[in-house]
mmCIF file of C-alpha atoms in Angstrom:
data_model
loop_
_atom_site.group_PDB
_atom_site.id
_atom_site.type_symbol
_atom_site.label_atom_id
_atom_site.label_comp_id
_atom_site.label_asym_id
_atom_site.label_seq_id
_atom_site.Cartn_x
_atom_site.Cartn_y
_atom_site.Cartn_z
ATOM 1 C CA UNK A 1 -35.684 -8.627 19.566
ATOM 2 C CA UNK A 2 -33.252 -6.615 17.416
ATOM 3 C CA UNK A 3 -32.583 -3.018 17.784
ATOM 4 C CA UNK A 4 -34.033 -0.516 14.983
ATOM 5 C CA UNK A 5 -30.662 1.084 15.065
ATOM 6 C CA UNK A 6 -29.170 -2.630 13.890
ATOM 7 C CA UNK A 7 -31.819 -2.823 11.380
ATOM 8 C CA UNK A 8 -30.928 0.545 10.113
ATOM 9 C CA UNK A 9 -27.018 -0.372 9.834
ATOM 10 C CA UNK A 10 -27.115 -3.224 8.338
ATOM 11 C CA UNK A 11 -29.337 -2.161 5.846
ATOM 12 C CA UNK A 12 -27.636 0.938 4.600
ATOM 13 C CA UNK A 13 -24.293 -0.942 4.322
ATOM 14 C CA UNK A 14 -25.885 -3.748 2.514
ATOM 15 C CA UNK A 15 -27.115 -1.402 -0.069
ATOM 16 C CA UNK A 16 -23.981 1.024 -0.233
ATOM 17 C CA UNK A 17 -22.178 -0.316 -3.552
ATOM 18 C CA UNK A 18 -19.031 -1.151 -2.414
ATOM 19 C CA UNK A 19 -19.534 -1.735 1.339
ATOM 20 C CA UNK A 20 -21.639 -4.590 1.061
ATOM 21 C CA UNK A 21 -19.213 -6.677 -0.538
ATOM 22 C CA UNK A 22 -17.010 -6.216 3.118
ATOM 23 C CA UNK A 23 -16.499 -9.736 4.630
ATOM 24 C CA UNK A 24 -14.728 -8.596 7.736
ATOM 25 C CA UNK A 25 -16.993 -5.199 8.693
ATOM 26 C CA UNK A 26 -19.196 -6.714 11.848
ATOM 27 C CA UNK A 27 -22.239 -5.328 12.780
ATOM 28 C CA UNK A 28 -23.883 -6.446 15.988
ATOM 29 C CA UNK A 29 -25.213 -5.553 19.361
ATOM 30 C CA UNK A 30 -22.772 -5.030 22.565
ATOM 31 C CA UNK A 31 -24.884 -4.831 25.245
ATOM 32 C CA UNK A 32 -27.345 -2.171 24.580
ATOM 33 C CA UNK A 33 -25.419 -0.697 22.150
ATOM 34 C CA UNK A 34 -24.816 -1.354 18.359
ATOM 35 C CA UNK A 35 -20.639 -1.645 17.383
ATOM 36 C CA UNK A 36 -19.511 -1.638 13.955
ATOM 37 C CA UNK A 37 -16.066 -3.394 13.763
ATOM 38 C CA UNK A 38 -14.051 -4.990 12.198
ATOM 39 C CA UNK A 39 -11.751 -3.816 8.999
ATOM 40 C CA UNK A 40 -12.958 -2.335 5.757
ATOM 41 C CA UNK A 41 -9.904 -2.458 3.040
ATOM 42 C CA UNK A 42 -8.967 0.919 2.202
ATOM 43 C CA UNK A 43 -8.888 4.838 3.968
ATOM 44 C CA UNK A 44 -10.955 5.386 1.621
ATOM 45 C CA UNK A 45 -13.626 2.775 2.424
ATOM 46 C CA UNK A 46 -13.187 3.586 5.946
ATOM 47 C CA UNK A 47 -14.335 7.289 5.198
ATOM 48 C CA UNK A 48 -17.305 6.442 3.427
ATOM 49 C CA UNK A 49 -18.171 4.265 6.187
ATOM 50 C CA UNK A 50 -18.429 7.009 8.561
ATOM 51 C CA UNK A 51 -19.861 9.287 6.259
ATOM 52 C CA UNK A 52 -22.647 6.450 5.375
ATOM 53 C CA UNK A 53 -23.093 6.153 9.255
ATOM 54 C CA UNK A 54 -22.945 9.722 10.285
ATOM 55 C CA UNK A 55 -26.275 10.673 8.279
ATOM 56 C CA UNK A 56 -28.588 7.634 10.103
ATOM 57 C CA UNK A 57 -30.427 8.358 12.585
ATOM 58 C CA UNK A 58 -29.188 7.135 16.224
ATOM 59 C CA UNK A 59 -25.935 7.474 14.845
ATOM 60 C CA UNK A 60 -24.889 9.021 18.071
ATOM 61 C CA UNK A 61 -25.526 6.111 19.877
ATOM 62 C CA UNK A 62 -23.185 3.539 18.014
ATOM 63 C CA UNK A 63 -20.012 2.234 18.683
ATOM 64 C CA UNK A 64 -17.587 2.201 15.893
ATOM 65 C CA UNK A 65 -14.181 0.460 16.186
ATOM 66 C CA UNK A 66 -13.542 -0.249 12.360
ATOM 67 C CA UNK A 67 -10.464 0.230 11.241
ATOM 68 C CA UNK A 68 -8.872 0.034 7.376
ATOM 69 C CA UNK A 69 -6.228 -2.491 6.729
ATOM 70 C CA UNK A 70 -4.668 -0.207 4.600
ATOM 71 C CA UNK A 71 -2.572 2.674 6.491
ATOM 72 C CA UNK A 72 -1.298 5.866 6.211
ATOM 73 C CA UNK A 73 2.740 5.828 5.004
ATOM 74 C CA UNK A 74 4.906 6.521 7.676
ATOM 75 C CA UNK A 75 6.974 9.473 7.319
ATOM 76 C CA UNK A 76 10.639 8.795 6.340
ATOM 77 C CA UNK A 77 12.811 10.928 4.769
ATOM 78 C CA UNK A 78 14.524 9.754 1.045
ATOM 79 C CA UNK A 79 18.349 8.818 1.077
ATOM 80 C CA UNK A 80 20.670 8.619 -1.655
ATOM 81 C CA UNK A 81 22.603 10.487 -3.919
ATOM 82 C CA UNK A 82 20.904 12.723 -6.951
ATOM 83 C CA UNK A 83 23.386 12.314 -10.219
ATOM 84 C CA UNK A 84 25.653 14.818 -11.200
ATOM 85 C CA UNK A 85 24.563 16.698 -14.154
ATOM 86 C CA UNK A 86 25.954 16.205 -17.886
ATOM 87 C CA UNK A 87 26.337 18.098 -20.948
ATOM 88 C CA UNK A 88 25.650 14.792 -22.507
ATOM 89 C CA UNK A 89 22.221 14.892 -24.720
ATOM 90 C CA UNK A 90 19.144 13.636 -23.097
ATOM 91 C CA UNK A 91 15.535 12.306 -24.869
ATOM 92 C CA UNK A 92 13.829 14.745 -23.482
ATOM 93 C CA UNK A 93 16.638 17.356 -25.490
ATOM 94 C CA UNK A 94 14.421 18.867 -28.242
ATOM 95 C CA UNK A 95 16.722 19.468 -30.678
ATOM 96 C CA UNK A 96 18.864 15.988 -29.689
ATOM 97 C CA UNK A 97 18.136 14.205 -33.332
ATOM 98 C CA UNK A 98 18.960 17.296 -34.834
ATOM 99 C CA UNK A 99 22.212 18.074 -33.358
ATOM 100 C CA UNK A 100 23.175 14.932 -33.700
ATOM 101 C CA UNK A 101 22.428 13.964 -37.464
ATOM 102 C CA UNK A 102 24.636 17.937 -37.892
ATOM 103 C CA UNK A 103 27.876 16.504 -36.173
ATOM 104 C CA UNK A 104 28.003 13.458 -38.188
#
């Protein structure tokens, strides 16, 4: 006999738009309890899994160890060297076609 809580899960995910289409979210009873693993694609994804999930009922009682394949950046700081500046006209100049056109 399944749980109503399993019911419940599975059902809202198969009707969220974009969620259902998830081959490797699992959904399935651990013991007593329901977990909901495997990997959704994006952060994003991953947030509106818990936000789908939050607002059932029993919510409290599942066991969530999703994770997005998709991560964060890591923080690294930028090397190089920023060009010196030029008196030299640049596209963005407005008046660049202008001057130009004068000097010839």
């Amino acid at each position: 006999m399944e749980s109503p809580l399993l019911e419940r899960v599975r059902r809202a995910i198969g009707a969220h738009p974009i969620l259902r289409d998830e081959k490797k979210l699992t959904v399935e009873m651990k013991g007593r309890r329901v977990e909901v693993g495997g990997t959704v694609f994006t952060r994003d994804m991953h947030r509106q899994l818990v936000d789908l999930l939050s607002r059932l009922p029993g919510a409290e009682e599942l066991l969530f160890t999703c994770e997005p394949q998709i991560a964060a950046p890591e923080r690294r700081t930028l090397e190089g060297r920023v060009p010196n500046v030029t008196d030299a006209p640049t596209p963005s100049d407005p008046f660049y076609s202008v001057r130009r056109k004068r000097s010839e």
